[in-house]
């Protein structure tokens, strides 16, 4: 049995590494031990994961102008010193929070897929995609999130829950993503 309160406490930790580890373990659990992971199909768990996805990261420390300048030089193929490379590679709290948004989307998808399998086993048919926990929020991230990596995570999450019954819904979301120039640039 999973202690939901302890699980949520780890997800709400101020330590982004703790959050990420719990989400990673959740996805593994959903894939390897679905009979245990089914305990995580709880509204409080999904809401906590959605809070991670929807957190406003603007007030969290991001890369310094110097880090951005060094990263830009690296992207343009210019040489940098070892010290500059180390500075450029330091991941900031904002970047960790943004990465956890991606992890949270994947975790929601893994739990959504588990939910769909449970419903299909009980009722003999798949639930509509919009009834999967957190799926409508993932679609909103694909449509509206400024971070293209979060959008890509959303597309991959939709692909993860893909089933023949969801073909039309997923195609509609893909069309939205393909209309986004930044998304298509990253994917090419």
C-alpha positions in Angstrom: 0.0 0.0 0.0 1.2 3.5 -0.8 1.0 6.2 1.8 -0.7 9.0 -0.2 0.1 11.7 2.3 3.8 10.9 2.3 3.7 10.7 -1.5 2.1 14.1 -1.8 4.5 15.5 0.8 7.4 14.4 -1.5 5.7 15.9 -4.5 5.3 19.2 -2.8 8.9 19.3 -1.5 10.9 22.5 -2.1 13.7 20.2 -3.4 13.1 19.8 -7.1 15.3 16.7 -7.1 13.0 15.0 -4.6 9.9 15.9 -6.7 11.6 14.5 -9.8 12.6 11.3 -8.1 9.1 10.6 -6.9 7.6 11.3 -10.3 10.2 9.0 -11.9 9.4 6.2 -9.4 5.7 6.7 -10.1 6.1 6.2 -13.8 8.1 3.1 -13.2 5.6 1.8 -10.8 2.7 2.4 -13.2 4.6 0.5 -15.9 6.0 -2.4 -13.8 3.5 -2.8 -10.9 0.2 -1.4 -12.1 -1.6 -3.3 -9.4 0.3 -1.2 -6.8 0.3 2.1 -8.7 -3.5 2.0 -8.9 -3.5 3.4 -5.4 -2.1 6.6 -6.9 -5.2 7.2 -8.9 -6.3 9.7 -6.3 -7.7 13.2 -6.9 -5.2 14.6 -4.4 -2.3 13.0 -6.3 -3.5 14.3 -9.7 -4.1 17.7 -8.3 -0.6 17.9 -6.8 0.9 16.8 -10.2 -1.2 19.5 -11.9 0.0 22.1 -9.4 3.6 21.3 -10.5 2.6 21.7 -14.2 0.8 25.0 -13.5 3.4 26.6 -11.2 4.4 30.1 -12.3 8.2 30.0 -12.6 8.7 33.7 -13.4 9.6 34.5 -9.8 12.1 31.6 -9.5 15.8 32.3 -10.1 16.6 31.6 -13.7 19.9 31.8 -15.7 22.0 34.9 -15.2 22.7 37.1 -18.2 26.2 35.8 -18.1 25.0 32.2 -18.3 22.8 33.0 -21.2 25.6 34.8 -23.0 27.9 31.8 -22.5 25.2 29.4 -23.6 24.6 31.5 -26.7 28.3 31.4 -27.5 28.3 27.6 -27.1 25.3 27.3 -29.4 27.0 29.4 -32.1 30.1 27.1 -31.9 32.4 29.6 -30.3 35.0 28.4 -27.8 34.6 28.9 -24.1 36.8 28.2 -21.2 36.3 25.2 -18.8 35.1 27.7 -16.1 32.6 29.3 -18.5 31.4 25.8 -19.6 30.9 24.9 -15.9 29.0 28.2 -15.3 26.8 27.6 -18.4 26.0 24.1 -17.3 24.7 25.1 -13.8 21.0 24.4 -13.8 19.0 27.1 -12.1 16.0 26.6 -9.9 13.7 27.9 -12.6 15.1 25.4 -15.1 14.6 22.6 -12.6 11.0 23.7 -12.0 10.4 23.8 -15.7 11.9 20.3 -16.1 9.6 19.1 -13.3 6.6 20.4 -15.3 7.7 18.0 -18.0 8.1 15.1 -15.6 4.7 15.8 -14.1 3.1 15.7 -17.5 4.7 12.3 -18.2 3.6 11.1 -14.7 0.0 12.2 -15.3 0.1 10.4 -18.6 1.3 7.2 -17.0 -1.4 7.4 -14.4 -4.0 8.3 -17.1 -3.0 5.2 -19.1 -3.3 3.1 -16.0 -6.7 4.6 -15.3 -7.9 3.8 -18.8 -6.8 0.2 -18.5 -8.6 -0.1 -15.1 -11.8 1.3 -16.6 -11.5 -0.9 -19.6 -11.0 -3.9 -17.4 -14.1 -3.0 -15.4 -16.4 -1.8 -18.1 -15.1 -3.5 -21.2 -14.4 -0.2 -23.0 -12.0 2.7 -22.9 -13.1 5.9 -21.2 -13.2 9.0 -23.4 -9.8 10.7 -23.4 -11.1 13.8 -21.8 -12.0 11.7 -18.7 -8.5 10.6 -18.2 -7.1 12.4 -15.1 -5.3 15.6 -16.0 -5.6 15.1 -19.8 -7.5 18.3 -20.4 -4.8 20.1 -18.5 -2.1 18.6 -20.6 -3.9 19.7 -23.7 -4.0 23.3 -22.3 -0.2 23.1 -21.8 0.2 22.1 -25.4 -2.0 25.0 -26.5 -0.8 27.7 -24.2 2.5 27.1 -22.4 5.3 29.4 -23.5 8.0 26.8 -22.9 8.3 24.6 -26.1 9.8 21.8 -24.1 6.6 21.6 -21.9 4.6 21.5 -25.1 6.7 18.7 -26.5 6.2 16.8 -23.2 2.5 17.2 -23.6 2.6 15.8 -27.1 4.7 12.9 -26.0 2.2 12.3 -23.1 -0.7 12.2 -25.6 1.3 9.7 -27.6 1.9 7.6 -24.5 -1.9 7.2 -23.8 -2.6 6.6 -27.5 -5.2 4.1 -28.2 -7.4 3.5 -31.3 -10.3 5.0 -29.4 -8.4 8.3 -29.0 -7.2 8.7 -32.6 -9.4 11.7 -33.5 -8.8 13.5 -30.3 -5.0 13.1 -30.5 -5.0 14.1 -34.2 -6.8 17.3 -33.3 -4.1 18.1 -30.6 -1.3 17.3 -33.0 -2.8 19.7 -35.5 -2.7 22.4 -32.8 0.9 21.6 -32.1 1.9 21.7 -35.8 0.4 25.1 -36.1 2.9 26.4 -33.5 6.0 27.5 -35.4 8.3 27.2 -32.3 7.1 23.6 -31.8 7.6 22.6 -35.4 11.1 24.3 -35.4 12.2 22.2 -32.4 10.8 19.0 -33.8 12.6 19.3 -37.1 
